[in-house]
Coordinates of C-alpha atoms in Angstrom, one line a residue:
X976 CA -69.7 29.0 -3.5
X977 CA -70.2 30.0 -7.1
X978 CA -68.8 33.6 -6.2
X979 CA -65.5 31.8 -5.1
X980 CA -63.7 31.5 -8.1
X981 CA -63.8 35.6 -8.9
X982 CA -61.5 37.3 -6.7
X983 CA -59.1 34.8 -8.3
X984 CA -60.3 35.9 -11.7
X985 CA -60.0 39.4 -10.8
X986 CA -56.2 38.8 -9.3
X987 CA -55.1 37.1 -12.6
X988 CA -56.2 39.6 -14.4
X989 CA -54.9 42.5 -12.3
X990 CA -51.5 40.7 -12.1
X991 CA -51.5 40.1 -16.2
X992 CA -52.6 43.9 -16.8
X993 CA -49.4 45.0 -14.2
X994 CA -46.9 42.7 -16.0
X995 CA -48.1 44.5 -19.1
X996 CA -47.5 47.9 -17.7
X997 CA -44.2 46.6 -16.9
X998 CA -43.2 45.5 -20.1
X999 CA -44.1 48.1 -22.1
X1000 CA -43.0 51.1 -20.2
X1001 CA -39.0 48.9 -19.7
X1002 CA -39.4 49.0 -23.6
X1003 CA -40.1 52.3 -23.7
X1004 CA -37.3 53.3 -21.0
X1005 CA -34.8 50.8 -23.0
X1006 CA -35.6 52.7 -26.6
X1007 CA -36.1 55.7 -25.6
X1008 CA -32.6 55.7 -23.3
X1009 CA -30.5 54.3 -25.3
X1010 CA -30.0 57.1 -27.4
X1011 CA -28.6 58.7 -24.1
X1012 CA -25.3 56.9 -24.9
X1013 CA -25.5 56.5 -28.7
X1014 CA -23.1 59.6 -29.0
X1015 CA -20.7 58.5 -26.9
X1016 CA -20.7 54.9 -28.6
X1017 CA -20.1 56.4 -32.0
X1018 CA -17.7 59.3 -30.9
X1019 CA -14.8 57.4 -32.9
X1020 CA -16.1 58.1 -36.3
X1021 CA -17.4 61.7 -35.4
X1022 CA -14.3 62.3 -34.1
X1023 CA -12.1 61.6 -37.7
X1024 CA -15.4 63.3 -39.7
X1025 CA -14.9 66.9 -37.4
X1026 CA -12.1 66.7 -36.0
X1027 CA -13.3 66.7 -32.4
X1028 CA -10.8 66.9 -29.3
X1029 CA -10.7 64.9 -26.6
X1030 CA -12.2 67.7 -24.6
X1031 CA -14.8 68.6 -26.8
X1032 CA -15.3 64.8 -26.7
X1033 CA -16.4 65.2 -22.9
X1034 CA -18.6 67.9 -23.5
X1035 CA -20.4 65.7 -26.3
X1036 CA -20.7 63.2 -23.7
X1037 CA -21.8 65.1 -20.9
X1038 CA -24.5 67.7 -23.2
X1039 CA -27.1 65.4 -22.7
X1040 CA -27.2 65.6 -18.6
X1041 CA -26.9 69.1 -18.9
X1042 CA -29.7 69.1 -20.9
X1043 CA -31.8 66.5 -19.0
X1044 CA -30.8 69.2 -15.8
X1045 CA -32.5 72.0 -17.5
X1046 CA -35.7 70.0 -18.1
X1047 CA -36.0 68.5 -14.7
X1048 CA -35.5 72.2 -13.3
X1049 CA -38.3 72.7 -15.5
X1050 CA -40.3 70.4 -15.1
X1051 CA -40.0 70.7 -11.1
X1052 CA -40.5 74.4 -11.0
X1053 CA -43.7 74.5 -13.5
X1054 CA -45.4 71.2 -11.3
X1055 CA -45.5 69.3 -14.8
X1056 CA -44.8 65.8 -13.9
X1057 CA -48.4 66.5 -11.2
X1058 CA -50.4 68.1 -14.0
X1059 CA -50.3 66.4 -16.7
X1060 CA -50.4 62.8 -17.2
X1061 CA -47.0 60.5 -17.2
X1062 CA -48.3 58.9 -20.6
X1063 CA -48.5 62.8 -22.1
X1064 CA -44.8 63.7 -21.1
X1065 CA -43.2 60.7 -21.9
X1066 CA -45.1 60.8 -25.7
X1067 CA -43.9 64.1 -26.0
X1068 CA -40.4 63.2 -24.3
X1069 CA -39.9 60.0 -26.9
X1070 CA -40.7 61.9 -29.9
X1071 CA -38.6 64.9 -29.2
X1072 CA -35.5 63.4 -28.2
X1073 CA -35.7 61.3 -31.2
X1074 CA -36.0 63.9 -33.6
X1075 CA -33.7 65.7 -31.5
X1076 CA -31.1 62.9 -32.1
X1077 CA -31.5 62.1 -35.7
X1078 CA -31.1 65.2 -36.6
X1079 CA -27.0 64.8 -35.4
X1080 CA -27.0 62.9 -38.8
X1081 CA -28.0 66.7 -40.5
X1082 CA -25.4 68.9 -38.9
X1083 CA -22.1 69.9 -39.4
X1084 CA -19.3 70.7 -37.2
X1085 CA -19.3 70.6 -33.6
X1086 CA -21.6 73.0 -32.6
X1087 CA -24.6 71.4 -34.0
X1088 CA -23.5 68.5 -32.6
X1089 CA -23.7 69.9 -29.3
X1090 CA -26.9 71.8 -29.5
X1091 CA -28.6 68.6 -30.7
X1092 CA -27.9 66.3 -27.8
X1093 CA -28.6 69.2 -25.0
X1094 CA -32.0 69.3 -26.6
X1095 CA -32.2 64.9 -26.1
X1096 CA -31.5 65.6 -22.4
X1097 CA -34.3 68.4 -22.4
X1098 CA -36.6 65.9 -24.1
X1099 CA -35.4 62.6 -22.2
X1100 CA -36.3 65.0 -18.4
X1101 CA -40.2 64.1 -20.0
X1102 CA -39.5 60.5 -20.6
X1103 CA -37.6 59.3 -17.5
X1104 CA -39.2 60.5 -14.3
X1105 CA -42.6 60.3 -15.4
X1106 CA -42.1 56.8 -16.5
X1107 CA -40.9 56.0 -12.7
X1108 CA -44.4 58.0 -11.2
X1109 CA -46.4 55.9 -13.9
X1110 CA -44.8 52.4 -13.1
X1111 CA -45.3 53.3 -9.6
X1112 CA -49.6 53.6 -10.1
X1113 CA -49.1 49.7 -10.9
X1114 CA -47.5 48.3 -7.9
X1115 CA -47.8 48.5 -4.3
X1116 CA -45.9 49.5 -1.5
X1117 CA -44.5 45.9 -0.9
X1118 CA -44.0 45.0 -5.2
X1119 CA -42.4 48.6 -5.9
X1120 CA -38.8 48.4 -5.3
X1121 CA -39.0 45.0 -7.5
X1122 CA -40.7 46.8 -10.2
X1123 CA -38.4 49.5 -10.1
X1124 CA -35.7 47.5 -10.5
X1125 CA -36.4 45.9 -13.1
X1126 CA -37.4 49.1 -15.3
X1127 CA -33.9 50.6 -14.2
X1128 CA -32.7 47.1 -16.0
X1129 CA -34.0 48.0 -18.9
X1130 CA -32.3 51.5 -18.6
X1131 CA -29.1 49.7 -18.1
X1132 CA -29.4 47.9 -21.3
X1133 CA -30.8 50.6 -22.8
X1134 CA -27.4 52.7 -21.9
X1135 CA -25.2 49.7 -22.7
X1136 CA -26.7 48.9 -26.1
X1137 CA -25.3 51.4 -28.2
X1138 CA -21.5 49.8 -26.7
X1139 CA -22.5 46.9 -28.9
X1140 CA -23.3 48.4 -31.8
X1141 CA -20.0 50.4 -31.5
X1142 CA -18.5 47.1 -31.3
X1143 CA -20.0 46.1 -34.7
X1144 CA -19.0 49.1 -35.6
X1145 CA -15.6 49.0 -35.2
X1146 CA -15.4 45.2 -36.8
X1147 CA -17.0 46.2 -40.2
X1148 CA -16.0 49.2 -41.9
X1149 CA -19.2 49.1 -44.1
X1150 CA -21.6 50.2 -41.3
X1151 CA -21.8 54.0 -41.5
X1152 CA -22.1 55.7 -37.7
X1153 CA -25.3 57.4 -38.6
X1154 CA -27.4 54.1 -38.8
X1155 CA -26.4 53.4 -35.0
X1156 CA -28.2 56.8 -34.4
X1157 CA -31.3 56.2 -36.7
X1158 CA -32.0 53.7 -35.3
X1159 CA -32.1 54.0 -31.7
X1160 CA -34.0 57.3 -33.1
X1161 CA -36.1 55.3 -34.6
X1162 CA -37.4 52.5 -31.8
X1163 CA -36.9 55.6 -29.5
X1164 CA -40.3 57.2 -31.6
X1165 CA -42.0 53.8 -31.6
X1166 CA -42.0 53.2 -28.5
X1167 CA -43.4 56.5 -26.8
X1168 CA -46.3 55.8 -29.1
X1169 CA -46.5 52.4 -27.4
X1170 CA -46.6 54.0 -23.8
X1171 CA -49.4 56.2 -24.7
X1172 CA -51.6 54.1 -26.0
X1173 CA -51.6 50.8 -24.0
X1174 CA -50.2 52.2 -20.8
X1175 CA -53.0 54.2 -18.4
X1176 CA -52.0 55.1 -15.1
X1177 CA -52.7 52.4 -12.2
X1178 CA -54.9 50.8 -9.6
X1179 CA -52.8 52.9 -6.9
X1180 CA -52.6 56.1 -8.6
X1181 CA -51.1 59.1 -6.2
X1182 CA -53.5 62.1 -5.0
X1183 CA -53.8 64.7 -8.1
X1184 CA -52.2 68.3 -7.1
X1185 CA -54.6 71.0 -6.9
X1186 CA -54.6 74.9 -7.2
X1187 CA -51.9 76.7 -9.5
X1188 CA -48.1 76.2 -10.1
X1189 CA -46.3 77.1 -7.2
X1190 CA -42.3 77.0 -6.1
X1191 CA -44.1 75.8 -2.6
X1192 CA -44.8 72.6 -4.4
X1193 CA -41.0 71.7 -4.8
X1194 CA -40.4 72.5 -0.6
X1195 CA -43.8 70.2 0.2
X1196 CA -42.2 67.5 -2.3
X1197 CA -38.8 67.3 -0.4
X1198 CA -40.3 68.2 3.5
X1199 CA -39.8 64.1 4.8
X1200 CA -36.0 64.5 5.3
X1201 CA -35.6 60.3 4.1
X1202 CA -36.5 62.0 1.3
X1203 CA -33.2 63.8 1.7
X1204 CA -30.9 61.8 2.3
X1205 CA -32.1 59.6 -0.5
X1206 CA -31.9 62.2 -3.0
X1207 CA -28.2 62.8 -1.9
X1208 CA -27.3 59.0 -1.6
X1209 CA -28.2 58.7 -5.4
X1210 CA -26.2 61.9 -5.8
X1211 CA -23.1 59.7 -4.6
X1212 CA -24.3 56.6 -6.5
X1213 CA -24.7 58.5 -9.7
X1214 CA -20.9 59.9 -9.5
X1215 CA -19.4 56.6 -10.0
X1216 CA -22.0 54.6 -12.0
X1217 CA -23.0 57.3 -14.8
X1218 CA -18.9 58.0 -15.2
X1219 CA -18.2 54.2 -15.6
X1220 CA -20.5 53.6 -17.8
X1221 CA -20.0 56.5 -20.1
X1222 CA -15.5 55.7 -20.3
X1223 CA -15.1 52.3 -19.4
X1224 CA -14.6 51.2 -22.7
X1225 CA -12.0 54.3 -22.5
X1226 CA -10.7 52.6 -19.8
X1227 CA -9.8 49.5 -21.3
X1228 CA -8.1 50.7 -24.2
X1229 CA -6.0 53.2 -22.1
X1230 CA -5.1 50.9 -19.3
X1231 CA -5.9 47.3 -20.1
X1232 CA -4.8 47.7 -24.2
X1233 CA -7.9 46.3 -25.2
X1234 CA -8.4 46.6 -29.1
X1235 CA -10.8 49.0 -30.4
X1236 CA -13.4 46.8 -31.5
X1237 CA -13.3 44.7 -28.6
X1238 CA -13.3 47.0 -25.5
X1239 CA -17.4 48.9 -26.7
X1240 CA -18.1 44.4 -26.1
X1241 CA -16.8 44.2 -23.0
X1242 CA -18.1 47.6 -21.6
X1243 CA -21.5 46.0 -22.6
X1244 CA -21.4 43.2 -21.0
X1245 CA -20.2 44.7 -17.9
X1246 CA -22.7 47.7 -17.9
X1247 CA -25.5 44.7 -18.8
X1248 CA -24.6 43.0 -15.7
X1249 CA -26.8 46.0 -14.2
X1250 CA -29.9 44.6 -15.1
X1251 CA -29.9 41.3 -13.3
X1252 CA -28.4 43.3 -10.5
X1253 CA -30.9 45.9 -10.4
X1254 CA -34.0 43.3 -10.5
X1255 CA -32.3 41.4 -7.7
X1256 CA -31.6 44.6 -5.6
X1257 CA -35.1 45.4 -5.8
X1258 CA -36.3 42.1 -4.6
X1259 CA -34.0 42.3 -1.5
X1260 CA -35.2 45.8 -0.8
X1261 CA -38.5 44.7 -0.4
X1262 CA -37.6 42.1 1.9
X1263 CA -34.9 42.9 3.7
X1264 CA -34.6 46.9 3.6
X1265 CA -34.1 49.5 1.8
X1266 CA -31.4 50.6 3.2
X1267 CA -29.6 48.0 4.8
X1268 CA -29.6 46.6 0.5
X1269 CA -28.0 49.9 -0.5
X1270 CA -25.3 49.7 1.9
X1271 CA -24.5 46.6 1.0
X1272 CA -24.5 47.2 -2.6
X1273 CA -22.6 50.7 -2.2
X1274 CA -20.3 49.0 -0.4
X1275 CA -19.5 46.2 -2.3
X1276 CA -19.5 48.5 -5.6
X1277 CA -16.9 51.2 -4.4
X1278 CA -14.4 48.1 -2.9
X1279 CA -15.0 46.6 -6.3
X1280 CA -13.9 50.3 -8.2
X1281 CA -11.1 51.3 -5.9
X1282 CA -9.6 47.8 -6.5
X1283 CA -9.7 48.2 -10.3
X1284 CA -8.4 51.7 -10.4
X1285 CA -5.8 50.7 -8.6
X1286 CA -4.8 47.5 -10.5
X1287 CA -5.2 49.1 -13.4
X1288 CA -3.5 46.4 -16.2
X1289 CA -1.6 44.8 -13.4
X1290 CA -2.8 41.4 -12.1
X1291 CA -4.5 38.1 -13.5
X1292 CA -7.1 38.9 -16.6
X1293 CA -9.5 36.8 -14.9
X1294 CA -9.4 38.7 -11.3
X1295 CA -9.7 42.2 -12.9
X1296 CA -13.1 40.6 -15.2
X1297 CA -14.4 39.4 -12.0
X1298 CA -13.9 42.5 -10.3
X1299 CA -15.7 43.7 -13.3
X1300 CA -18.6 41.6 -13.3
X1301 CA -19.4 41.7 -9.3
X1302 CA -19.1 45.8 -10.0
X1303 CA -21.7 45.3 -12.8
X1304 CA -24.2 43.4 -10.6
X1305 CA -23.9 46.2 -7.3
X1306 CA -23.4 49.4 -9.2
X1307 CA -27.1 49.5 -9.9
X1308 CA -28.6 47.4 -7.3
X1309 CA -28.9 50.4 -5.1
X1310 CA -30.4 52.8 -7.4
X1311 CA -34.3 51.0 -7.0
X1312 CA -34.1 51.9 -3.4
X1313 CA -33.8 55.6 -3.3
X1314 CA -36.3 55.7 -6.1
X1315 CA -38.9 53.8 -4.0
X1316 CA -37.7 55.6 -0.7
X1317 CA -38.8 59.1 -2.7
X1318 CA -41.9 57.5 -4.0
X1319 CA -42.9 56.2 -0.2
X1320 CA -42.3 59.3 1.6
X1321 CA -42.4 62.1 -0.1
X1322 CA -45.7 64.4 0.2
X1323 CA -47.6 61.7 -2.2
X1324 CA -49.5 64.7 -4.1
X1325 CA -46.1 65.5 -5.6
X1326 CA -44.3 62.5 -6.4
X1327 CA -43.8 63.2 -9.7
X1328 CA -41.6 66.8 -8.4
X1329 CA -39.6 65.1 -5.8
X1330 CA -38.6 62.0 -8.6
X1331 CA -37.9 65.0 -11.0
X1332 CA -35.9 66.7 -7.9
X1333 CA -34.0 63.5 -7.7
X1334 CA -33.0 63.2 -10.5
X1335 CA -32.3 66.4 -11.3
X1336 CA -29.7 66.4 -8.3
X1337 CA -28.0 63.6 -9.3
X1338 CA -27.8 64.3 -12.9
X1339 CA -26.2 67.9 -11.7
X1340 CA -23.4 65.6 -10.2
X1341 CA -22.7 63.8 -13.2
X1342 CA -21.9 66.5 -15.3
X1343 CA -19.8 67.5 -12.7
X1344 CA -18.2 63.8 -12.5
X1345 CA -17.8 63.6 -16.4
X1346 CA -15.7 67.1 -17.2
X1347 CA -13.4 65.7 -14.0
X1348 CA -12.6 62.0 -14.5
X1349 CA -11.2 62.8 -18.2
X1350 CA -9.3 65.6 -16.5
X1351 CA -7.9 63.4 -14.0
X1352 CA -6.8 60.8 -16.8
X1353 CA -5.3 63.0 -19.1
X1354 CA -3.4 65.3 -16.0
X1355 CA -2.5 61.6 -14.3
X1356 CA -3.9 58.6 -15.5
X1357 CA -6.8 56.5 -16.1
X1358 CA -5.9 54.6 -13.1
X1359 CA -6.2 57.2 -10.6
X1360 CA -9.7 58.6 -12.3
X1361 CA -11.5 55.5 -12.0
X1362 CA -10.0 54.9 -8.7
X1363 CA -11.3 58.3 -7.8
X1364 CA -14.7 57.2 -8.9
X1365 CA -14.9 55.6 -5.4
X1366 CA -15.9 58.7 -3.3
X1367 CA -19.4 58.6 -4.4
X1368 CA -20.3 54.9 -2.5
X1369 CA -18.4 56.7 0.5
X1370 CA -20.8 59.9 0.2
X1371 CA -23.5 58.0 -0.6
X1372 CA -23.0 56.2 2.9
X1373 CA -22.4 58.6 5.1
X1374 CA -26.1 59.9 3.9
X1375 CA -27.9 56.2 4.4
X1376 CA -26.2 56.4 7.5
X1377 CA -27.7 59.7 8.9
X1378 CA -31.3 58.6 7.8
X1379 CA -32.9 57.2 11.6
X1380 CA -36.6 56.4 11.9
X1381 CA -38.4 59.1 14.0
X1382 CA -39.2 58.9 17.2
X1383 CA -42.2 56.4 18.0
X1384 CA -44.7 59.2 18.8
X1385 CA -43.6 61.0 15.7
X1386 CA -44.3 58.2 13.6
X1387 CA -47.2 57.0 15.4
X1388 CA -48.3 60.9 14.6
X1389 CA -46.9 61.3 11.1
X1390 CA -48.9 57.9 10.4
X1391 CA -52.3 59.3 11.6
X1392 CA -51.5 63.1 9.7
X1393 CA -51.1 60.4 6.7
X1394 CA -54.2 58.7 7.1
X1395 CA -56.4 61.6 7.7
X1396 CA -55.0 62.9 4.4
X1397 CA -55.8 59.7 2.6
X1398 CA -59.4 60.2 4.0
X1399 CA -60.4 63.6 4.0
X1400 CA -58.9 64.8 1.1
X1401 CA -58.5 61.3 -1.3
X1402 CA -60.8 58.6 -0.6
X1403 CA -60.9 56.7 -2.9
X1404 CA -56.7 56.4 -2.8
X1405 CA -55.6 52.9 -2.5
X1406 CA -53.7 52.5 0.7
X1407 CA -50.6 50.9 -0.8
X1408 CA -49.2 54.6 -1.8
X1409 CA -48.7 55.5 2.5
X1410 CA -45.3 55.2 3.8
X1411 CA -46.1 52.8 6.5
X1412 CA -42.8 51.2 7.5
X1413 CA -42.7 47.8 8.7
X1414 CA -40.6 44.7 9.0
X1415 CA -39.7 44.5 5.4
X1416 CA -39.6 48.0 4.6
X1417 CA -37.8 49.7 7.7
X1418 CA -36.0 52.7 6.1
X1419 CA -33.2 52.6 7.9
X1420 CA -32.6 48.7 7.2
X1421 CA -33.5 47.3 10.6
X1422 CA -36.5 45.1 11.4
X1423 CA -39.1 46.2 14.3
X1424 CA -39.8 42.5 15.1
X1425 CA -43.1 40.5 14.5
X1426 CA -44.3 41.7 17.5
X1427 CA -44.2 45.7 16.4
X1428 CA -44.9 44.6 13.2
X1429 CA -48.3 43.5 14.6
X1430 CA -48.8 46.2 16.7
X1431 CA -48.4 48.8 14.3
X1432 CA -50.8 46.8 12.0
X1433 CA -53.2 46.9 14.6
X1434 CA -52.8 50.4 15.1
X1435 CA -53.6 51.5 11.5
X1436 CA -56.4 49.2 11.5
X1437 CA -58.1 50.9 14.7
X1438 CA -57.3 54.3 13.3
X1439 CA -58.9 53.4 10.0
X1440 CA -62.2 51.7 11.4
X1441 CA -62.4 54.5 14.6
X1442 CA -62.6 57.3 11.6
X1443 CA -65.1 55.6 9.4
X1444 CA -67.7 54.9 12.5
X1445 CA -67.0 57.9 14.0
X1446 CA -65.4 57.0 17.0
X1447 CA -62.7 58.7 18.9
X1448 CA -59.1 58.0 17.9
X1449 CA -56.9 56.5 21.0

């Protein structure tokens, strides 16, 4: 009787070390990310200082992903994110884009300028992808896509952040641009410091990679083809969310004649509706489906864009904001799933590579996305870029909509291939990090029924207790 009371001990303490995990690595996405945008949010005054051009504007803008490209090329083709530990990389990641960032504040002209934020998107390719592998060491299979969510909250507020310091900005002519970029440099370097030093991977860390780098590591990461078609769903997903965030106070001036100083305030609080959307999104992917909660939120996001481009300044204030805000809440509510989708099935000795292939991919597509929706709006019109935007949702559908669960006896035999892995070759692997998917975790958004449910629970346990005693597998 006396023993009673320690599991519960034990659970409090587990739960209060994973909501610590939680909140330290969101801080250290928001500080570290914000200083993705803090360029664009300040590209006013830099512009009268140099004498930059709108074009030379984009390429300011879109540096960065190039940059953060290169590194996850990097990174993915040297096994990094597998070798060394997430708390290393996203040290070394904070610390570099920081410096990489302050030093805008040193050079002159242009061409500094540029070279300074492709080396924050080389740094941030350390910072970002590992810090999804490491947050996903502290939650299972059935807490991920909630946890997920909210850290890519914290990205969204770390991206909209530097909109309302452009704000105050533009409403006081005292504050000087460079102290927006100090100091999101500055709480940027604080809080990689933080990371490493309280953060330690998981309970449910995934099976360490073994032997040498090798290119045959990327193919392994990306062999599950859910895998896939997630990585090209976010592709879609990332073509209209990176390119509203990064000119919708661009488009409020242009096409809603917003002032200066008051379009950066309501670009935040549209691109902070993304947090509360984001959290939510990955609670309803864990219960509902991952899938079936991307749809909906692709859907819902892309109706939501298309309307807006195509209103443009023309109907009630109030309609267009509300447009606004529902976009806010659905643009990143889909994001958690394809992130926990890679996590669950790719080859789980090289998560950290397929993440990093993820992103990479869909970073490749916003540089693409941000050198054409200018284009479009100065050859045509804001109206039609934004309204263009909406392809991505439809892209991004089509793939959700091509991913089927295998056959029953390829699952059933994918499942035991799984479990002799976790086994054989990593026994002491918590069971949380296989891709079993059941009634609240059905890839492709369906439910098997409580019925299957039990059956395949059933299953898993008789192929887990035949293998310890010895027994023949059925």
């Amino acid at each position: 009787a006396a023993a009673g009371p320690v599991p519960q001990e034990e659970a409090r303490g587990m739960r209060s070390r994973q909501l610590w995990a939680l909140a330290t690595i969101c801080l250290g996405i928001f500080s570290a990310l914000s200083i993705w945008f803090s360029a664009s949010a300040v590209l006013a005054p830099m512009t009268e200082k140099w004498g930059i051009t709108d074009a030379q504007g984009s390429f300011l803008t879109s540096m960065v992903n190039v940059g953060f490209c290169v590194g996850c090329l990097a990174s993915a083709i040297s096994s990094l994110p597998d070798f060394i530990p997430s708390p290393v990389l996203i040290l070394i990641g904070s610390e570099g884009a920081a410096a990489a960032s302050a030093c805008l504040c040193l050079v002159e002209g242009f061409g500094g300028a540029l070279a300074c934020r492709f080396l924050v998107g080389v740094c941030l390719s350390l910072v970002y992808p590992p810090g999804v592998k490491l947050l996903s060491t502290w939650f299972d299979a059935q807490e991920r896509g909630r946890a997920i969510g909210i850290m890519f909250g914290a990205f969204c507020l770390g991206s909209a952040s530097p909109q309302l310091l452009s704000g105050a900005l533009m409403s006081s002519s005292a504050l000087d641009w460079r102290v927006i970029v100090l100091s999101t440099s500055g709480v940027a370097a604080v809080s990689g410091v933080l990371i490493y030093l309280f953060v330690e991977v998981g309970p449910f860390p995934f099976p360490s990679s073994t032997g040498r780098f090798s290119m045959s590591h990327c193919t392994l990461a990306l062999k599950d083809s859910r895998v896939r078609l997630a990585i090209v769903a976010y592709c879609g997903h990332m073509w209209e969310l990176f390119c509203v965030w990064a000119w919708i106070a661009k488009f409020l001036q242009s096409s809603w004649h917003l002032r200066p100083a008051t379009a950066p305030l309501v670009a935040f609080a549209v691109i902070s509706m993304g947090w509360p959307g984001s959290w939510c999104g990955g609670v309803l992917g864990d219960r509902f489906g991952r899938v079936r909660v991307a749809a909906a939120s692709l859907a819902t996001s892309g109706l939501c864009i298309a309307t807006l481009g195509l209103l443009s300044h023309e109907g009630p204030l109030f309609i267009r904001m509300l447009l606004f805000v529902v976009w806010g809440l659905t643009g990143l509510s889909d994001s958690p799933q394809y992130s926990a989708i890679v996590t669950l099935y790719a080859d789980q000795r090289y998560v950290g590579i397929a993440v990093t292939l993820q992103m990479l991919c869909g970073y490749l597509v916003t540089v693409l996305a941000l050198w054409v929706v200018p284009r479009i709006a100065t050859e045509i019109s804001w109206r039609w870029s934004f309204f263009s935007l909406s392809a991505g949702p439809v892209v991004s559908l089509f793939a959700l909509s091509c991913m089927r669960r295998p056959a029953e006896s390829d699952a059933d035999k994918q499942e035991e291939l799984q479990m002799e892995d976790l086994i054989d070759v990593t026994p002491s692997e918590p069971r949380a990090n296989i891709p079993v998917t059941g009634a609240g975790d059905s890839t492709d958004g369906t439910s098997r029924g409580w019925g299957d449910a039990v059956a395949a629970a059933g299953s898993v346990t008789h192929q887990l207790t035949a293998t310890r005693l010895g027994l023949p597998r059925s």
